[in-house]
């Protein structure tokens, strides 16, 4: 019986090409993932430290500040901006309310 199809060697060479292509694709995936991991690590390392004190503004530009918060307060709003310790102390002295959850007045040594 004469086989008219490809020889075993031709089939093996084809399989080798397919596997090399798959290996190259897998290596690209690995390189991409390594790059993403490096970018993630770099982003974490370069992330600035959160501010120690926050001032929460009112609902519009002209509203007075609403609260002073510690930097790690869970109850800060989107309108909060970082401030220095002396600014936080002065804001409380000037009548801005201290957040009732994080109690920056206690942390600053200002008690009612």
PDB file of C-alpha atoms in Angstrom:
ATOM      1  CA  UNK A   1       0.000   0.000   0.000  1.00  0.00           C
ATOM      2  CA  UNK A   2       1.302   3.299  -1.077  1.00  0.00           C
ATOM      3  CA  UNK A   3       0.547   6.183   1.223  1.00  0.00           C
ATOM      4  CA  UNK A   4       0.011   9.373  -0.688  1.00  0.00           C
ATOM      5  CA  UNK A   5      -0.218  11.606   2.408  1.00  0.00           C
ATOM      6  CA  UNK A   6       2.601  13.511   4.097  1.00  0.00           C
ATOM      7  CA  UNK A   7       5.419  11.511   5.580  1.00  0.00           C
ATOM      8  CA  UNK A   8       5.893  11.156   9.306  1.00  0.00           C
ATOM      9  CA  UNK A   9       8.905  13.497   9.139  1.00  0.00           C
ATOM     10  CA  UNK A  10       6.853  16.216   7.400  1.00  0.00           C
ATOM     11  CA  UNK A  11       4.186  15.913  10.085  1.00  0.00           C
ATOM     12  CA  UNK A  12       6.767  16.141  12.851  1.00  0.00           C
ATOM     13  CA  UNK A  13       8.306  19.252  11.277  1.00  0.00           C
ATOM     14  CA  UNK A  14       4.827  20.808  11.105  1.00  0.00           C
ATOM     15  CA  UNK A  15       4.231  19.963  14.765  1.00  0.00           C
ATOM     16  CA  UNK A  16       7.563  21.546  15.640  1.00  0.00           C
ATOM     17  CA  UNK A  17       6.608  24.805  13.871  1.00  0.00           C
ATOM     18  CA  UNK A  18       3.269  24.907  15.665  1.00  0.00           C
ATOM     19  CA  UNK A  19       4.909  24.309  19.033  1.00  0.00           C
ATOM     20  CA  UNK A  20       7.584  26.948  18.390  1.00  0.00           C
ATOM     21  CA  UNK A  21       4.860  29.443  17.510  1.00  0.00           C
ATOM     22  CA  UNK A  22       2.959  28.522  20.681  1.00  0.00           C
ATOM     23  CA  UNK A  23       6.147  28.815  22.728  1.00  0.00           C
ATOM     24  CA  UNK A  24       6.846  32.265  21.275  1.00  0.00           C
ATOM     25  CA  UNK A  25       3.299  33.370  22.113  1.00  0.00           C
ATOM     26  CA  UNK A  26       3.613  32.017  25.663  1.00  0.00           C
ATOM     27  CA  UNK A  27       6.917  33.852  26.094  1.00  0.00           C
ATOM     28  CA  UNK A  28       5.245  37.084  24.932  1.00  0.00           C
ATOM     29  CA  UNK A  29       2.492  36.542  27.497  1.00  0.00           C
ATOM     30  CA  UNK A  30       5.100  35.970  30.197  1.00  0.00           C
ATOM     31  CA  UNK A  31       7.011  39.120  29.196  1.00  0.00           C
ATOM     32  CA  UNK A  32       3.788  41.155  29.182  1.00  0.00           C
ATOM     33  CA  UNK A  33       2.839  39.868  32.640  1.00  0.00           C
ATOM     34  CA  UNK A  34       6.338  40.591  33.990  1.00  0.00           C
ATOM     35  CA  UNK A  35       6.083  44.134  32.607  1.00  0.00           C
ATOM     36  CA  UNK A  36       2.659  44.644  34.221  1.00  0.00           C
ATOM     37  CA  UNK A  37       3.961  43.312  37.549  1.00  0.00           C
ATOM     38  CA  UNK A  38       6.961  45.649  37.394  1.00  0.00           C
ATOM     39  CA  UNK A  39       4.678  48.610  36.619  1.00  0.00           C
ATOM     40  CA  UNK A  40       2.375  47.670  39.498  1.00  0.00           C
ATOM     41  CA  UNK A  41       5.310  47.400  41.924  1.00  0.00           C
ATOM     42  CA  UNK A  42       6.761  50.684  40.695  1.00  0.00           C
ATOM     43  CA  UNK A  43       3.365  52.360  41.114  1.00  0.00           C
ATOM     44  CA  UNK A  44       3.104  51.109  44.686  1.00  0.00           C
ATOM     45  CA  UNK A  45       6.663  52.165  45.515  1.00  0.00           C
ATOM     46  CA  UNK A  46       6.285  55.628  43.961  1.00  0.00           C
ATOM     47  CA  UNK A  47       2.843  56.333  45.417  1.00  0.00           C
ATOM     48  CA  UNK A  48       3.080  59.393  47.637  1.00  0.00           C
ATOM     49  CA  UNK A  49       2.281  58.986  51.301  1.00  0.00           C
ATOM     50  CA  UNK A  50      -1.251  60.044  52.202  1.00  0.00           C
ATOM     51  CA  UNK A  51      -1.560  63.386  53.967  1.00  0.00           C
ATOM     52  CA  UNK A  52      -1.696  63.265  57.750  1.00  0.00           C
ATOM     53  CA  UNK A  53      -4.540  65.798  57.902  1.00  0.00           C
ATOM     54  CA  UNK A  54      -7.467  66.576  55.602  1.00  0.00           C
ATOM     55  CA  UNK A  55      -9.786  69.548  55.253  1.00  0.00           C
ATOM     56  CA  UNK A  56     -13.213  68.712  53.826  1.00  0.00           C
ATOM     57  CA  UNK A  57     -14.721  71.571  51.837  1.00  0.00           C
ATOM     58  CA  UNK A  58     -18.430  72.422  51.620  1.00  0.00           C
ATOM     59  CA  UNK A  59     -20.674  71.628  48.671  1.00  0.00           C
ATOM     60  CA  UNK A  60     -19.497  74.495  46.469  1.00  0.00           C
ATOM     61  CA  UNK A  61     -16.428  76.666  46.043  1.00  0.00           C
ATOM     62  CA  UNK A  62     -17.773  79.407  48.257  1.00  0.00           C
ATOM     63  CA  UNK A  63     -18.882  77.226  51.186  1.00  0.00           C
ATOM     64  CA  UNK A  64     -16.731  77.181  54.297  1.00  0.00           C
ATOM     65  CA  UNK A  65     -14.908  73.974  55.236  1.00  0.00           C
ATOM     66  CA  UNK A  66     -17.073  71.334  56.893  1.00  0.00           C
ATOM     67  CA  UNK A  67     -14.669  69.055  58.784  1.00  0.00           C
ATOM     68  CA  UNK A  68     -11.050  68.471  59.665  1.00  0.00           C
ATOM     69  CA  UNK A  69     -10.065  64.785  59.409  1.00  0.00           C
ATOM     70  CA  UNK A  70      -7.025  62.691  60.177  1.00  0.00           C
ATOM     71  CA  UNK A  71      -5.404  61.375  57.011  1.00  0.00           C
ATOM     72  CA  UNK A  72      -6.589  57.823  57.579  1.00  0.00           C
ATOM     73  CA  UNK A  73     -10.237  58.656  58.333  1.00  0.00           C
ATOM     74  CA  UNK A  74     -12.756  56.391  56.611  1.00  0.00           C
ATOM     75  CA  UNK A  75     -15.371  59.136  56.469  1.00  0.00           C
ATOM     76  CA  UNK A  76     -13.642  61.703  54.261  1.00  0.00           C
ATOM     77  CA  UNK A  77     -15.507  63.013  51.257  1.00  0.00           C
ATOM     78  CA  UNK A  78     -14.330  63.630  47.708  1.00  0.00           C
ATOM     79  CA  UNK A  79     -13.966  67.309  48.527  1.00  0.00           C
ATOM     80  CA  UNK A  80     -11.140  66.692  51.009  1.00  0.00           C
ATOM     81  CA  UNK A  81      -7.640  68.019  50.471  1.00  0.00           C
ATOM     82  CA  UNK A  82      -4.425  67.419  52.386  1.00  0.00           C
ATOM     83  CA  UNK A  83      -3.253  70.097  54.808  1.00  0.00           C
ATOM     84  CA  UNK A  84      -0.368  70.515  57.230  1.00  0.00           C
ATOM     85  CA  UNK A  85      -0.711  69.863  60.961  1.00  0.00           C
ATOM     86  CA  UNK A  86      -0.614  73.556  61.860  1.00  0.00           C
ATOM     87  CA  UNK A  87      -3.317  74.301  59.289  1.00  0.00           C
ATOM     88  CA  UNK A  88      -5.482  71.550  60.783  1.00  0.00           C
ATOM     89  CA  UNK A  89      -4.974  72.920  64.278  1.00  0.00           C
ATOM     90  CA  UNK A  90      -5.759  76.462  63.133  1.00  0.00           C
ATOM     91  CA  UNK A  91      -8.896  75.344  61.259  1.00  0.00           C
ATOM     92  CA  UNK A  92     -10.277  73.691  64.413  1.00  0.00           C
ATOM     93  CA  UNK A  93      -9.400  76.760  66.489  1.00  0.00           C
ATOM     94  CA  UNK A  94     -11.148  78.916  63.856  1.00  0.00           C
ATOM     95  CA  UNK A  95     -14.368  76.898  64.251  1.00  0.00           C
ATOM     96  CA  UNK A  96     -14.191  74.141  61.629  1.00  0.00           C
ATOM     97  CA  UNK A  97     -15.702  71.022  63.184  1.00  0.00           C
ATOM     98  CA  UNK A  98     -13.501  68.060  63.990  1.00  0.00           C
ATOM     99  CA  UNK A  99     -14.730  64.837  62.402  1.00  0.00           C
ATOM    100  CA  UNK A 100     -16.651  62.894  65.078  1.00  0.00           C
ATOM    101  CA  UNK A 101     -15.308  59.591  63.711  1.00  0.00           C
ATOM    102  CA  UNK A 102     -11.541  60.109  63.555  1.00  0.00           C
ATOM    103  CA  UNK A 103     -11.350  62.835  66.233  1.00  0.00           C
ATOM    104  CA  UNK A 104      -8.495  64.982  64.879  1.00  0.00           C
ATOM    105  CA  UNK A 105      -8.976  67.380  67.786  1.00  0.00           C
ATOM    106  CA  UNK A 106      -7.825  64.650  70.168  1.00  0.00           C
ATOM    107  CA  UNK A 107      -4.925  63.712  67.906  1.00  0.00           C
ATOM    108  CA  UNK A 108      -3.873  67.367  67.744  1.00  0.00           C
ATOM    109  CA  UNK A 109      -4.207  67.845  71.500  1.00  0.00           C
ATOM    110  CA  UNK A 110      -7.119  70.285  71.167  1.00  0.00           C
ATOM    111  CA  UNK A 111      -9.964  69.336  73.462  1.00  0.00           C
ATOM    112  CA  UNK A 112     -13.347  71.003  73.870  1.00  0.00           C
TER     113      UNK A 112
END
